[in-house]
Amino acid sequence: GRYSLNRDFNFSFGRQLTILGYESDEQTGLHSVSNAYYLGDKASGKQTRRNYKDGIRANFNNGKFGVTLGLHDGYWANDDFNGDNIALDIAASLMIIPGLEARLGYAHEEVDGGASSSEISQFNGWLAYNPGDLTLALEFDNYEISDDEYWSMMLHANYQFVNWMSASIRYSHEDYEKTGSDHEADRFSFALLFALTQNFDLNFEYSTTSVDSSSFGDYDEFYVEGLLSF
């Protein structure tokens, strides 16, 4: 639900998407088939960005500047507002010039697990430039998970050649400093996206991931995806 005080300021509540991260949570909003990050998402078996959580959020946006502040029942762990584990997030965005947007955000959660209680925090920042057919993006993430640290960065480019075809190239690097072991990963992705009709897209992607870790191996992946929207 949402209640608007005026055209620039509103409160939203209920099941909502977390705000940190450049990439869309919906496949129809991506410039690729897969997401950029391997260690933070695929290898861990969890999605560390763009999750849906219960909470309330205050939102302000006047078209050039925006800020949002949220209170949630969790950010990475679901805790059902039990009083011990509540997560906060805040993000500010600025339209520097038409087509050039920057966003900075921070989230923090305390996870009450008795003897294994921990704190998780995330800092996220991205810069995107979209003058027309070209989209360029740069993203940086830094996590502190108890005694572990994880940081990542992404470079992304997409070009719309014609209204029915575009191509994307993306690079991401991740560094996970975990107690007892360290992991690093580099991932390259190349995608061709086709809008065959107004409601049907056909996407192809090749991704290769090089992992410097004793626990995970290297991966070469090829994707074919059909998207029906209505």
XYZ file of N, CA and C in Angstrom:
690
model
N 0.821 -1.190 0.000
C 0.000 0.000 0.000
C 0.859 1.245 0.000
N 0.235 2.378 -0.377
C 0.955 3.641 -0.404
C 0.010 4.778 -0.070
N 0.512 5.731 0.717
C -0.242 6.938 1.023
C 0.606 8.148 0.639
N 0.105 8.988 -0.245
C 0.849 10.143 -0.746
C 0.414 11.408 -0.009
N 1.375 12.121 0.573
C 1.097 13.402 1.197
C 1.032 14.516 0.150
N 1.863 14.408 -0.879
C 1.817 15.292 -2.032
C 2.452 14.552 -3.194
N 2.687 15.222 -4.301
C 3.196 14.517 -5.484
C 4.653 14.076 -5.336
N 5.376 14.643 -4.344
C 6.785 14.309 -4.168
C 7.054 13.374 -2.998
N 6.140 13.264 -2.044
C 6.421 12.548 -0.797
C 5.311 11.552 -0.497
N 5.700 10.308 -0.170
C 4.720 9.282 0.164
C 5.306 8.280 1.142
N 4.397 7.540 1.797
C 4.748 6.399 2.630
C 4.256 5.138 1.935
N 5.097 4.109 1.899
C 4.695 2.817 1.356
C 4.907 1.755 2.419
N 4.074 0.725 2.394
C 4.159 -0.312 3.428
C 3.716 -1.641 2.849
N 4.154 -2.715 3.519
C 3.847 -4.063 3.055
C 5.089 -4.722 2.477
N 4.876 -5.666 1.571
C 5.977 -6.412 0.942
C 6.619 -5.519 -0.116
N 7.897 -5.162 0.094
C 8.542 -4.205 -0.790
C 9.930 -4.690 -1.201
N 10.378 -4.193 -2.344
C 11.691 -4.521 -2.873
C 12.762 -3.714 -2.156
N 13.835 -4.379 -1.738
C 14.951 -3.644 -1.152
C 15.587 -2.746 -2.203
N 16.172 -1.640 -1.762
C 16.512 -0.564 -2.682
C 17.950 -0.588 -3.183
N 18.821 -1.415 -2.592
C 20.234 -1.362 -2.932
C 20.559 -2.309 -4.085
N 21.184 -1.782 -5.121
C 21.570 -2.585 -6.269
C 21.081 -1.974 -7.571
N 21.939 -2.002 -8.585
C 21.593 -1.405 -9.879
C 20.667 -2.292 -10.704
N 20.922 -3.597 -10.703
C 20.186 -4.484 -11.600
C 18.738 -4.668 -11.165
N 17.873 -4.875 -12.151
C 16.449 -5.084 -11.893
C 16.216 -6.434 -11.225
N 15.146 -6.522 -10.442
C 14.760 -7.806 -9.859
C 13.937 -8.627 -10.833
N 13.400 -7.999 -11.884
C 12.562 -8.687 -12.865
C 13.360 -8.955 -14.136
N 13.166 -10.120 -14.718
C 13.891 -10.476 -15.937
C 13.622 -9.498 -17.072
N 12.401 -8.976 -17.134
C 12.063 -8.044 -18.210
C 12.785 -6.713 -18.077
N 13.370 -6.431 -16.912
C 14.091 -5.188 -16.710
C 15.595 -5.309 -16.839
N 16.100 -6.525 -17.098
C 17.532 -6.753 -17.214
C 18.015 -6.548 -18.649
N 19.283 -6.176 -18.792
C 19.935 -6.108 -20.092
C 20.718 -7.382 -20.368
N 20.355 -8.459 -19.697
C 21.040 -9.737 -19.824
C 20.084 -10.825 -19.352
N 20.547 -12.059 -19.370
C 19.736 -13.163 -18.837
C 20.051 -13.386 -17.363
N 21.347 -13.408 -17.029
C 21.777 -13.678 -15.657
C 22.084 -12.378 -14.932
N 22.230 -12.485 -13.611
C 22.706 -11.363 -12.817
C 24.229 -11.324 -12.816
N 24.782 -10.203 -12.369
C 26.214 -9.972 -12.533
C 27.084 -10.767 -11.574
N 26.562 -11.093 -10.379
C 27.458 -11.535 -9.314
C 27.341 -13.030 -9.066
N 28.502 -13.652 -8.843
C 28.567 -15.097 -8.648
C 28.701 -15.458 -7.172
N 29.743 -14.972 -6.502
C 29.979 -15.345 -5.107
C 28.857 -14.845 -4.210
N 28.367 -13.619 -4.451
C 27.347 -13.037 -3.598
C 25.970 -13.629 -3.788
N 25.723 -14.259 -4.936
C 24.393 -14.786 -5.217
C 24.431 -16.283 -5.513
N 25.005 -16.647 -6.631
C 24.912 -18.034 -7.098
C 25.653 -19.016 -6.201
N 26.891 -18.684 -5.839
C 27.687 -19.618 -5.026
C 27.133 -19.756 -3.615
N 26.574 -18.654 -3.081
C 26.048 -18.714 -1.719
C 24.652 -19.320 -1.668
N 23.990 -19.423 -2.831
C 22.632 -19.952 -2.865
C 21.586 -18.959 -2.410
N 21.990 -17.696 -2.181
C 21.072 -16.663 -1.725
C 21.214 -15.436 -2.612
N 20.157 -14.681 -2.746
C 20.214 -13.432 -3.478
C 20.520 -12.313 -2.497
N 21.683 -11.714 -2.619
C 22.109 -10.704 -1.656
C 21.585 -9.313 -2.005
N 21.066 -9.144 -3.212
C 20.544 -7.851 -3.644
C 19.124 -8.029 -4.161
N 18.338 -6.957 -4.136
C 17.018 -6.921 -4.750
C 16.102 -8.019 -4.221
N 15.952 -8.060 -2.894
C 15.039 -8.990 -2.238
C 13.734 -8.287 -1.875
N 12.701 -9.062 -1.612
C 11.419 -8.530 -1.154
C 11.272 -8.793 0.345
N 11.023 -7.719 1.121
C 10.892 -7.818 2.567
C 9.691 -7.006 3.033
N 9.151 -7.363 4.202
C 8.031 -6.631 4.783
C 8.549 -5.417 5.539
N 7.849 -4.278 5.400
C 8.287 -3.094 6.115
C 7.516 -1.853 5.730
N 8.006 -0.724 6.200
C 7.423 0.582 5.898
C 8.547 1.485 5.420
N 8.231 2.371 4.475
C 9.265 3.200 3.875
C 8.720 4.594 3.598
N 9.552 5.607 3.853
C 9.236 6.990 3.499
C 10.016 7.336 2.240
N 9.318 7.892 1.237
C 9.937 8.141 -0.058
C 9.723 9.590 -0.493
N 10.799 10.234 -0.924
C 10.715 11.578 -1.496
C 11.436 11.594 -2.825
N 10.800 12.151 -3.858
C 11.430 12.273 -5.171
C 10.772 13.400 -5.932
N 11.563 14.399 -6.312
C 11.025 15.526 -7.077
C 11.480 15.515 -8.529
N 12.019 14.371 -8.974
C 12.478 14.239 -10.340
C 13.963 14.472 -10.522
N 14.557 15.287 -9.657
C 15.998 15.538 -9.711
C 16.730 14.957 -8.512
N 16.072 14.968 -7.364
C 16.667 14.431 -6.137
C 15.656 13.531 -5.446
N 16.148 12.402 -4.931
C 15.273 11.478 -4.229
C 15.967 10.894 -3.018
N 15.191 10.591 -1.985
C 15.717 9.922 -0.799
C 14.647 8.996 -0.259
N 15.059 7.841 0.221
C 14.115 6.888 0.792
C 14.716 6.293 2.056
N 13.873 6.097 3.059
C 14.282 5.553 4.355
C 13.299 4.458 4.737
N 13.815 3.252 5.039
C 12.940 2.118 5.294
C 13.260 1.380 6.589
N 12.231 0.772 7.169
C 12.327 -0.095 8.341
C 11.700 -1.425 7.968
N 12.465 -2.526 8.113
C 12.038 -3.824 7.588
C 12.205 -4.932 8.622
N 11.542 -6.057 8.366
C 11.657 -7.207 9.253
C 12.909 -8.014 8.975
N 13.712 -7.579 8.045
C 14.959 -8.238 7.695
C 15.444 -7.672 6.387
N 16.687 -7.953 6.049
C 17.208 -7.527 4.759
C 17.804 -8.704 4.014
N 18.505 -9.552 4.746
C 19.043 -10.790 4.188
C 18.438 -11.998 4.904
N 18.018 -11.813 6.161
C 17.345 -12.872 6.914
C 15.935 -12.395 7.244
N 14.952 -13.287 7.199
C 13.567 -12.930 7.506
C 13.318 -13.138 8.993
N 12.857 -12.091 9.690
C 12.731 -12.181 11.137
C 11.353 -11.807 11.667
N 10.429 -11.438 10.799
C 9.027 -11.235 11.181
C 8.841 -10.249 12.329
N 9.613 -9.157 12.348
C 9.471 -8.100 13.348
C 9.381 -8.653 14.782
N 10.331 -9.520 15.132
C 10.282 -10.127 16.462
C 10.882 -9.235 17.549
N 11.297 -8.021 17.174
C 11.805 -7.081 18.161
C 13.311 -7.093 18.304
N 13.947 -8.198 17.896
C 15.399 -8.290 18.022
C 16.110 -8.053 16.699
N 15.477 -8.413 15.617
C 16.127 -8.356 14.305
C 15.347 -7.437 13.368
N 15.697 -6.178 13.371
C 15.052 -5.202 12.505
C 16.118 -4.564 11.632
N 15.819 -4.389 10.361
C 16.779 -3.847 9.410
C 16.376 -2.439 8.980
N 17.378 -1.608 8.749
C 17.183 -0.248 8.267
C 17.905 -0.090 6.938
N 17.323 0.694 6.033
C 18.040 1.061 4.819
C 17.721 2.503 4.451
N 18.679 3.140 3.798
C 18.520 4.510 3.353
C 19.278 4.659 2.042
N 18.712 5.419 1.116
C 19.369 5.658 -0.165
C 18.989 7.038 -0.676
N 19.932 7.672 -1.356
C 19.699 8.974 -1.972
C 20.144 8.907 -3.424
N 19.357 9.494 -4.304
C 19.676 9.500 -5.727
C 19.643 10.928 -6.259
N 20.458 11.178 -7.278
C 20.567 12.510 -7.855
C 20.637 12.400 -9.365
N 19.765 13.141 -10.069
C 19.839 13.250 -11.515
C 20.775 14.424 -11.816
N 22.039 14.110 -12.134
C 23.066 15.133 -12.289
C 22.784 15.997 -13.511
N 22.581 15.351 -14.645
C 22.097 15.973 -15.869
C 21.118 14.982 -16.484
N 20.292 15.392 -17.430
C 19.379 14.423 -18.042
C 20.134 13.204 -18.582
N 19.760 12.020 -18.098
C 20.397 10.781 -18.516
C 21.507 10.295 -17.617
N 22.030 11.147 -16.725
C 23.121 10.759 -15.826
C 22.610 10.756 -14.388
N 22.544 9.566 -13.784
C 21.989 9.418 -12.441
C 22.980 8.717 -11.528
N 23.044 9.157 -10.269
C 23.893 8.538 -9.260
C 23.047 8.174 -8.053
N 23.407 7.060 -7.391
C 22.698 6.656 -6.170
C 23.678 6.081 -5.170
N 23.485 6.460 -3.890
C 24.244 5.915 -2.775
C 23.267 5.363 -1.753
N 23.589 4.207 -1.173
C 22.684 3.615 -0.196
C 23.420 2.801 0.850
N 22.743 2.599 2.000
C 23.322 1.840 3.107
C 22.208 1.048 3.786
N 22.527 -0.184 4.189
C 21.573 -1.022 4.921
C 22.295 -1.704 6.075
N 21.554 -1.934 7.164
C 22.139 -2.576 8.343
C 21.093 -3.491 8.974
N 21.542 -4.670 9.388
C 20.651 -5.636 10.047
C 21.407 -6.350 11.158
N 20.773 -6.483 12.296
C 21.299 -7.297 13.381
C 20.541 -8.621 13.402
N 21.275 -9.697 13.317
C 20.676 -11.037 13.277
C 20.878 -11.683 14.633
N 19.795 -11.909 15.369
C 19.863 -12.487 16.698
C 19.794 -14.000 16.591
N 20.935 -14.641 16.791
C 20.984 -16.096 16.732
C 21.560 -16.701 17.992
N 21.317 -16.030 19.135
C 21.868 -16.534 20.390
C 23.372 -16.353 20.408
N 24.087 -17.461 20.566
C 25.545 -17.408 20.598
C 26.130 -17.026 19.246
N 25.350 -17.221 18.186
C 25.838 -16.923 16.839
C 25.266 -15.620 16.289
N 24.877 -14.700 17.166
C 24.341 -13.418 16.730
C 25.377 -12.673 15.903
N 24.896 -11.909 14.916
C 25.819 -11.227 14.027
C 25.187 -9.941 13.506
N 26.013 -9.137 12.882
C 25.569 -7.918 12.235
C 25.954 -7.977 10.765
N 25.055 -7.484 9.922
C 25.313 -7.420 8.490
C 25.057 -5.995 8.034
N 25.986 -5.448 7.269
C 25.790 -4.113 6.712
C 26.231 -4.106 5.258
N 25.618 -3.235 4.476
C 25.925 -3.125 3.056
C 25.966 -1.656 2.657
N 27.023 -1.283 1.943
C 27.100 0.015 1.291
C 27.074 -0.217 -0.207
N 26.225 0.510 -0.914
C 26.080 0.336 -2.359
C 26.060 1.689 -3.042
N 26.770 1.793 -4.141
C 26.736 3.011 -4.932
C 26.812 2.678 -6.408
N 26.057 3.407 -7.223
C 26.155 3.201 -8.664
C 25.936 4.503 -9.427
N 26.490 4.516 -10.639
C 26.397 5.646 -11.542
C 25.968 5.109 -12.895
N 24.918 5.678 -13.476
C 24.394 5.194 -14.752
C 24.197 6.365 -15.707
N 24.543 6.131 -16.989
C 24.399 7.151 -18.022
C 23.602 6.562 -19.173
N 22.492 7.198 -19.508
C 21.605 6.709 -20.556
C 21.168 7.899 -21.433
N 22.033 8.297 -22.408
C 21.690 9.435 -23.260
C 20.690 9.118 -24.363
N 20.400 7.838 -24.567
C 19.485 7.438 -25.629
C 19.566 5.941 -25.844
N 20.219 5.542 -26.941
C 20.351 4.117 -27.238
C 21.436 3.439 -26.418
N 22.347 4.213 -25.852
C 23.462 3.663 -25.078
C 23.178 3.746 -23.589
N 23.493 2.656 -22.868
C 23.414 2.641 -21.405
C 24.747 2.179 -20.845
N 25.330 2.996 -19.968
C 26.574 2.657 -19.287
C 26.336 2.696 -17.788
N 26.916 1.750 -17.053
C 26.717 1.720 -15.605
C 27.970 1.231 -14.904
N 28.212 1.798 -13.732
C 29.290 1.383 -12.842
C 28.702 1.220 -11.455
N 28.985 0.070 -10.798
C 28.437 -0.200 -9.473
C 29.535 -0.700 -8.548
N 29.427 -0.316 -7.252
C 30.343 -0.796 -6.221
C 29.540 -1.211 -4.995
N 29.928 -2.339 -4.394
C 29.278 -2.868 -3.195
C 30.330 -3.191 -2.146
N 29.985 -2.972 -0.886
C 30.841 -3.430 0.208
C 29.966 -3.957 1.338
N 30.214 -5.207 1.754
C 29.464 -5.851 2.825
C 30.394 -6.139 4.005
N 29.842 -6.053 5.208
C 30.491 -6.572 6.404
C 29.524 -7.565 7.042
N 29.930 -8.828 7.085
C 29.078 -9.911 7.570
C 29.786 -10.554 8.746
N 29.426 -10.124 9.974
C 30.153 -10.564 11.175
C 31.632 -10.233 10.997
N 32.495 -11.258 10.986
C 33.929 -11.041 10.831
C 34.384 -11.164 9.379
N 33.453 -11.420 8.468
C 33.786 -11.577 7.061
C 33.546 -10.264 6.307
N 34.269 -10.090 5.208
C 34.095 -8.919 4.369
C 33.948 -9.344 2.914
N 33.099 -8.626 2.214
C 32.837 -8.939 0.808
C 32.665 -7.638 0.047
N 33.399 -7.474 -1.049
C 33.190 -6.301 -1.887
C 33.131 -6.725 -3.351
N 32.465 -5.930 -4.130
C 32.297 -6.255 -5.542
C 32.157 -4.972 -6.353
N 32.401 -5.095 -7.658
C 32.188 -3.982 -8.567
C 31.727 -4.532 -9.914
N 31.019 -3.692 -10.662
C 30.480 -4.109 -11.951
C 30.624 -2.980 -12.961
N 30.979 -3.338 -14.197
C 30.954 -2.442 -15.344
C 29.976 -3.018 -16.351
N 29.100 -2.180 -16.879
C 28.027 -2.676 -17.743
C 27.800 -1.714 -18.900
N 27.574 -2.268 -20.093
C 27.256 -1.451 -21.265
C 26.198 -2.171 -22.092
N 25.215 -1.416 -22.549
C 24.170 -1.947 -23.425
C 23.916 -0.942 -24.540
N 23.720 -1.457 -25.761
C 23.419 -0.569 -26.886
C 22.218 -1.100 -27.658
N 21.249 -0.224 -27.903
C 20.040 -0.560 -28.646
C 20.277 -0.218 -30.118
N 20.599 -1.241 -30.915
C 20.910 -1.006 -32.325
C 19.672 -0.560 -33.102
N 18.605 -1.318 -32.965
C 17.304 -0.987 -33.542
C 16.262 -1.315 -32.488
N 14.996 -1.007 -32.760
C 13.976 -1.202 -31.717
C 13.744 -2.667 -31.383
N 14.267 -3.604 -32.195
C 14.027 -5.023 -31.932
C 15.299 -5.779 -31.534
N 16.466 -5.074 -31.432
C 17.685 -5.791 -31.070
C 18.633 -4.887 -30.277
N 19.203 -5.456 -29.215
C 20.237 -4.768 -28.449
C 21.288 -5.780 -28.012
N 22.425 -5.273 -27.570
C 23.514 -6.134 -27.108
C 24.089 -5.574 -25.821
N 24.574 -6.476 -24.966
C 25.150 -6.076 -23.680
C 26.483 -6.762 -23.461
N 27.379 -6.060 -22.780
C 28.630 -6.635 -22.300
C 28.789 -6.205 -20.851
N 29.252 -7.125 -19.996
C 29.291 -6.848 -18.563
C 30.486 -7.558 -17.928
N 31.112 -6.863 -16.988
C 32.211 -7.444 -16.222
C 31.967 -7.191 -14.736
N 32.206 -8.195 -13.924
C 32.098 -8.013 -12.473
C 33.271 -8.703 -11.778
N 33.690 -8.089 -10.681
C 34.746 -8.672 -9.845
C 34.240 -8.730 -8.409
N 34.546 -9.839 -7.731
C 34.126 -10.020 -6.340
C 35.299 -10.519 -5.507
N 35.359 -10.048 -4.273
C 36.402 -10.453 -3.335
C 35.740 -10.737 -1.991
N 35.776 -11.995 -1.575
C 35.136 -12.426 -0.334
C 36.223 -12.880 0.628
N 36.450 -12.084 1.681
C 37.437 -12.427 2.699
C 36.711 -13.089 3.859
N 36.713 -14.403 3.838
C 35.978 -15.201 4.806
C 36.952 -15.801 5.807
N 36.543 -15.885 7.062
C 37.406 -16.452 8.099
C 37.848 -17.861 7.700
N 39.145 -18.045 7.560
C 39.677 -19.355 7.208
C 39.905 -19.549 5.730
N 39.304 -18.744 4.864
C 39.495 -18.892 3.426
C 39.061 -17.616 2.710
N 39.688 -17.356 1.565
C 39.349 -16.202 0.731
C 38.891 -16.687 -0.638
N 37.967 -15.936 -1.242
C 37.469 -16.259 -2.576
C 37.498 -15.005 -3.432
N 37.867 -15.162 -4.707
C 37.775 -14.092 -5.685
C 37.136 -14.632 -6.949
N 36.404 -13.779 -7.643
C 35.748 -14.208 -8.871
C 35.716 -13.062 -9.874
N 35.944 -13.413 -11.151
C 35.791 -12.481 -12.266
C 34.806 -13.086 -13.246
N 33.824 -12.292 -13.645
C 32.752 -12.809 -14.506
C 32.547 -11.877 -15.704
N 32.602 -12.443 -16.913
C 32.320 -11.714 -18.144
C 31.040 -12.275 -18.761
N 30.180 -11.391 -19.236
C 28.932 -11.813 -19.868
C 28.712 -11.020 -21.153
N 28.212 -11.730 -22.165
C 27.864 -11.116 -23.450
C 26.446 -11.561 -23.799
N 25.570 -10.619 -24.111
C 24.165 -10.952 -24.348
C 23.644 -10.268 -25.608
N 22.793 -10.978 -26.341
C 22.031 -10.435 -27.464
C 20.551 -10.557 -27.122
N 19.826 -9.459 -27.224
C 18.426 -9.393 -26.805
C 17.562 -9.013 -28.006
N 16.528 -9.830 -28.266
C 15.673 -9.613 -29.431
C 14.227 -9.451 -28.986
N 13.581 -8.391 -29.440
C 12.143 -8.190 -29.225
C 11.434 -8.653 -30.486
N 11.021 -9.928 -30.502
C 10.425 -10.502 -31.706
C 9.036 -9.937 -31.969
N 8.277 -9.718 -30.892
C 6.977 -9.057 -30.993
C 6.876 -8.070 -29.829
N 5.759 -7.387 -29.738
C 5.549 -6.446 -28.642
C 5.501 -7.159 -27.293
N 5.151 -8.446 -27.294
C 4.976 -9.189 -26.047
C 5.956 -10.337 -25.853
N 6.834 -10.590 -26.838
C 7.723 -11.746 -26.717
C 9.156 -11.353 -27.045
N 10.068 -11.657 -26.083
C 11.499 -11.400 -26.258
C 12.253 -12.722 -26.251
N 13.310 -12.786 -27.040
C 14.193 -13.954 -27.068
C 15.611 -13.470 -26.814
N 16.231 -13.990 -25.731
C 17.529 -13.507 -25.286
C 18.560 -14.630 -25.276
N 19.786 -14.280 -25.631
C 20.898 -15.219 -25.620
C 22.037 -14.607 -24.806
N 22.730 -15.458 -24.057
C 23.868 -14.962 -23.272
C 24.931 -16.034 -23.125
N 26.177 -15.584 -23.203
C 27.315 -16.425 -22.861
C 28.052 -15.761 -21.703
N 28.305 -16.517 -20.635
C 29.013 -16.007 -19.464
C 30.151 -16.944 -19.101
N 31.274 -16.359 -18.722
C 32.396 -17.154 -18.244
C 32.856 -16.583 -16.910
N 33.025 -17.452 -15.930
C 33.376 -17.041 -14.573
C 34.649 -17.748 -14.147
N 35.639 -16.961 -13.745
C 36.897 -17.499 -13.239
C 36.939 -17.270 -11.740
N 37.061 -18.364 -10.967
C 36.991 -18.293 -9.515
C 38.312 -18.747 -8.906
N 38.914 -17.885 -8.096
C 40.138 -18.222 -7.378
C 39.740 -18.690 -5.986
N 39.460 -19.992 -5.869
C 38.963 -20.547 -4.624
C 39.152 -22.049 -4.626
N 39.382 -22.599 -3.438
C 39.476 -24.051 -3.315
C 38.104 -24.699 -3.215
N 37.041 -23.889 -3.021
C 35.698 -24.426 -2.830
C 34.848 -24.389 -4.089
N 35.142 -23.440 -4.999
C 34.327 -23.269 -6.194
C 35.213 -23.338 -7.431
N 34.648 -23.815 -8.527
C 35.394 -23.946 -9.765
C 35.037 -22.862 -10.763
N 35.633 -22.958 -11.968
C 35.333 -22.030 -13.047
C 34.102 -22.509 -13.812
N 33.394 -21.557 -14.435
C 32.158 -21.903 -15.124
C 32.094 -21.192 -16.473
N 31.640 -21.923 -17.483
C 31.233 -21.345 -18.761
C 29.769 -21.710 -18.961
N 28.945 -20.718 -19.225
C 27.502 -20.944 -19.293
C 26.912 -20.294 -20.546
N 25.936 -20.956 -21.127
C 25.204 -20.416 -22.268
C 23.714 -20.457 -21.943
N 23.050 -19.322 -22.118
C 21.640 -19.205 -21.771
C 20.815 -18.880 -23.011
N 19.628 -19.458 -23.069
C 18.599 -19.056 -24.024
C 17.328 -18.810 -23.209
N 16.732 -17.635 -23.378
C 15.586 -17.244 -22.554
C 14.481 -16.644 -23.420
N 13.266 -17.140 -23.215
C 12.102 -16.531 -23.836
C 11.271 -15.835 -22.784
N 10.866 -14.579 -23.051
C 10.084 -13.797 -22.088
C 8.767 -13.381 -22.721
N 7.688 -13.786 -22.091
C 6.346 -13.404 -22.526
C 5.782 -12.401 -21.541
N 5.490 -11.210 -21.992
C 4.934 -10.161 -21.117
C 3.552 -9.763 -21.612
N 2.686 -9.388 -20.677
C 1.317 -9.028 -21.050
C 0.751 -8.081 -20.004
